[in-house]
Amino acid sequence: MILFLGILAGSILFAVLCKRPLRRFPWIFYLLALAFSALLLLSYWVSFPRTFQMFVILPQERCSFALAFFIIVMFIGVFKDDSRLKGYFMPVRAELSIMACIFALPHIVRNLTAHLPKLFNDAFGITLPVSAAILLGLVLTALMLLLGITSFKAIKEKMHRDTWKRIQRLAYFFFGIIYLHLTLMLLPSALNGGVGAAQNFIVYSTLFVLYVVARTRRAFIDKNEAV
């Protein structure tokens, strides 16, 4: 719990401090994110120091870095269009989203290669929540690739504006499935006395509930102002 909150705080700090270079040189940050993400796959062959594994490799396995960036992207949308916060972060929202997708790739590769064969070869040996989480993971992967690819400026410029907007609205569906995926993975362990799982579930639930409330309120206010 504390580790994820630290990662979230660090991600917010990154978004604040690196806004200008991220906007000017996004591909440098994409390559750095890709190299950082590759550390998880490299850890299968290279033995990293224990501290490094605890604060880098383990969070990557749990998709913590990607989730932190996705949460930032989510909450940018809850502020007024003319607010200073939205005005500051909105120019790099797409870049932060793309980095989140890159951070998620090793988690996807690791879990699909580890669990997907079991789903087809030994379906009865996997609990129902885990099976459902794997299937939701496949849906999340497809949505993430679609949203991530269409977030690139070069792709966006070649698309019809209405088509691009319709695709990007899938982000709400995507965020909801993320929460369901986390619930299926954490709640059974939490109910069986897993303290770490319970703490993480509470943190994630709090963040997602806050987002739903804030986004619903923003939609309601925007609708009334448009009347």
Short mmCIF file of N, CA and C in Angstrom, two decimals, residues 104-105 107-120 129-147 173-174 177-178 180-182 184-185:
data_model
loop_
_atom_site.label_atom_id
_atom_site.label_comp_id
_atom_site.label_asym_id
_atom_site.label_seq_id
_atom_site.Cartn_x
_atom_site.Cartn_y
_atom_site.Cartn_z
N ALA A 104 2.82 -1.05 -18.84
CA ALA A 104 1.97 -2.22 -18.64
C ALA A 104 2.39 -3.42 -19.47
N LEU A 105 3.18 -3.21 -20.51
CA LEU A 105 3.52 -4.29 -21.44
C LEU A 105 4.20 -5.49 -20.79
N HIS A 107 4.08 -6.52 -17.72
CA HIS A 107 3.08 -7.17 -16.86
C HIS A 107 2.16 -8.06 -17.70
N ILE A 108 1.75 -7.54 -18.85
CA ILE A 108 0.87 -8.29 -19.74
C ILE A 108 1.58 -9.53 -20.26
N VAL A 109 2.80 -9.34 -20.75
CA VAL A 109 3.56 -10.46 -21.31
C VAL A 109 3.78 -11.55 -20.26
N ARG A 110 4.19 -11.12 -19.06
CA ARG A 110 4.47 -12.07 -18.00
C ARG A 110 3.23 -12.87 -17.62
N ASN A 111 2.12 -12.19 -17.42
CA ASN A 111 0.93 -12.87 -16.94
C ASN A 111 0.23 -13.70 -18.00
N LEU A 112 0.25 -13.23 -19.24
CA LEU A 112 -0.37 -14.02 -20.30
C LEU A 112 0.41 -15.29 -20.57
N THR A 113 1.74 -15.19 -20.56
CA THR A 113 2.55 -16.38 -20.80
C THR A 113 2.49 -17.35 -19.62
N ALA A 114 2.25 -16.82 -18.43
CA ALA A 114 2.21 -17.67 -17.24
C ALA A 114 0.84 -18.30 -17.02
N HIS A 115 -0.23 -17.54 -17.30
CA HIS A 115 -1.57 -18.00 -16.93
C HIS A 115 -2.45 -18.45 -18.10
N LEU A 116 -2.24 -17.85 -19.27
CA LEU A 116 -3.12 -18.18 -20.39
C LEU A 116 -3.06 -19.66 -20.78
N PRO A 117 -1.87 -20.28 -20.85
CA PRO A 117 -1.83 -21.72 -21.16
C PRO A 117 -2.60 -22.56 -20.14
N LYS A 118 -2.53 -22.16 -18.86
CA LYS A 118 -3.25 -22.91 -17.82
C LYS A 118 -4.75 -22.83 -18.03
N LEU A 119 -5.21 -21.67 -18.54
CA LEU A 119 -6.64 -21.47 -18.73
C LEU A 119 -7.20 -22.46 -19.75
N PHE A 120 -6.38 -22.80 -20.73
CA PHE A 120 -6.84 -23.71 -21.79
C PHE A 120 -6.48 -25.17 -21.49
N PRO A 129 -12.31 -16.70 -9.89
CA PRO A 129 -11.88 -15.29 -9.94
C PRO A 129 -10.63 -15.09 -10.80
N VAL A 130 -9.67 -16.00 -10.70
CA VAL A 130 -8.44 -15.88 -11.50
C VAL A 130 -8.75 -16.06 -12.97
N SER A 131 -9.61 -17.02 -13.30
CA SER A 131 -10.00 -17.23 -14.70
C SER A 131 -10.67 -15.99 -15.26
N ALA A 132 -11.58 -15.42 -14.48
CA ALA A 132 -12.26 -14.20 -14.92
C ALA A 132 -11.27 -13.04 -15.07
N ALA A 133 -10.31 -12.96 -14.15
CA ALA A 133 -9.30 -11.89 -14.22
C ALA A 133 -8.45 -12.03 -15.47
N ILE A 134 -8.11 -13.27 -15.85
CA ILE A 134 -7.32 -13.51 -17.06
C ILE A 134 -8.09 -13.07 -18.30
N LEU A 135 -9.37 -13.44 -18.35
CA LEU A 135 -10.20 -13.05 -19.49
C LEU A 135 -10.37 -11.53 -19.57
N LEU A 136 -10.56 -10.90 -18.41
CA LEU A 136 -10.64 -9.44 -18.39
C LEU A 136 -9.30 -8.83 -18.82
N GLY A 137 -8.21 -9.51 -18.45
CA GLY A 137 -6.89 -9.04 -18.86
C GLY A 137 -6.74 -9.00 -20.37
N LEU A 138 -7.33 -9.99 -21.05
CA LEU A 138 -7.30 -10.01 -22.52
C LEU A 138 -8.07 -8.82 -23.09
N VAL A 139 -9.24 -8.54 -22.49
CA VAL A 139 -10.03 -7.39 -22.93
C VAL A 139 -9.27 -6.09 -22.68
N LEU A 140 -8.64 -6.00 -21.50
CA LEU A 140 -7.86 -4.81 -21.17
C LEU A 140 -6.71 -4.62 -22.15
N THR A 141 -6.06 -5.71 -22.51
CA THR A 141 -4.93 -5.62 -23.45
C THR A 141 -5.38 -5.06 -24.78
N ALA A 142 -6.50 -5.58 -25.29
CA ALA A 142 -7.03 -5.10 -26.57
C ALA A 142 -7.40 -3.62 -26.51
N LEU A 143 -8.09 -3.23 -25.44
CA LEU A 143 -8.49 -1.83 -25.28
C LEU A 143 -7.27 -0.93 -25.10
N MET A 144 -6.30 -1.39 -24.33
CA MET A 144 -5.10 -0.58 -24.08
C MET A 144 -4.34 -0.33 -25.38
N LEU A 145 -4.21 -1.36 -26.20
CA LEU A 145 -3.51 -1.19 -27.48
C LEU A 145 -4.25 -0.21 -28.38
N LEU A 146 -5.58 -0.32 -28.41
CA LEU A 146 -6.38 0.58 -29.24
C LEU A 146 -6.26 2.02 -28.75
N LEU A 147 -6.42 2.21 -27.45
CA LEU A 147 -6.34 3.55 -26.88
C LEU A 147 -4.93 4.12 -26.97
N PHE A 173 -14.68 2.78 -20.10
CA PHE A 173 -14.89 1.34 -20.04
C PHE A 173 -13.60 0.65 -19.59
N PHE A 174 -12.49 1.11 -20.13
CA PHE A 174 -11.17 0.57 -19.81
C PHE A 174 -10.86 0.74 -18.33
N ILE A 177 -12.90 -1.67 -16.20
CA ILE A 177 -12.42 -3.06 -16.26
C ILE A 177 -11.14 -3.22 -15.45
N ILE A 178 -10.31 -2.18 -15.42
CA ILE A 178 -9.10 -2.23 -14.58
C ILE A 178 -9.50 -2.51 -13.14
N LEU A 180 -12.30 -3.88 -11.99
CA LEU A 180 -12.82 -5.24 -11.87
C LEU A 180 -11.68 -6.26 -11.85
N HIS A 181 -10.69 -6.04 -12.69
CA HIS A 181 -9.52 -6.93 -12.75
C HIS A 181 -8.78 -6.94 -11.40
N LEU A 182 -8.57 -5.76 -10.85
CA LEU A 182 -7.90 -5.65 -9.55
C LEU A 182 -8.73 -6.32 -8.45
N LEU A 184 -10.87 -8.82 -8.72
CA LEU A 184 -10.82 -10.27 -8.85
C LEU A 184 -9.49 -10.84 -8.38
N MET A 185 -8.42 -10.07 -8.54
CA MET A 185 -7.11 -10.54 -8.12
C MET A 185 -6.85 -10.35 -6.63
#
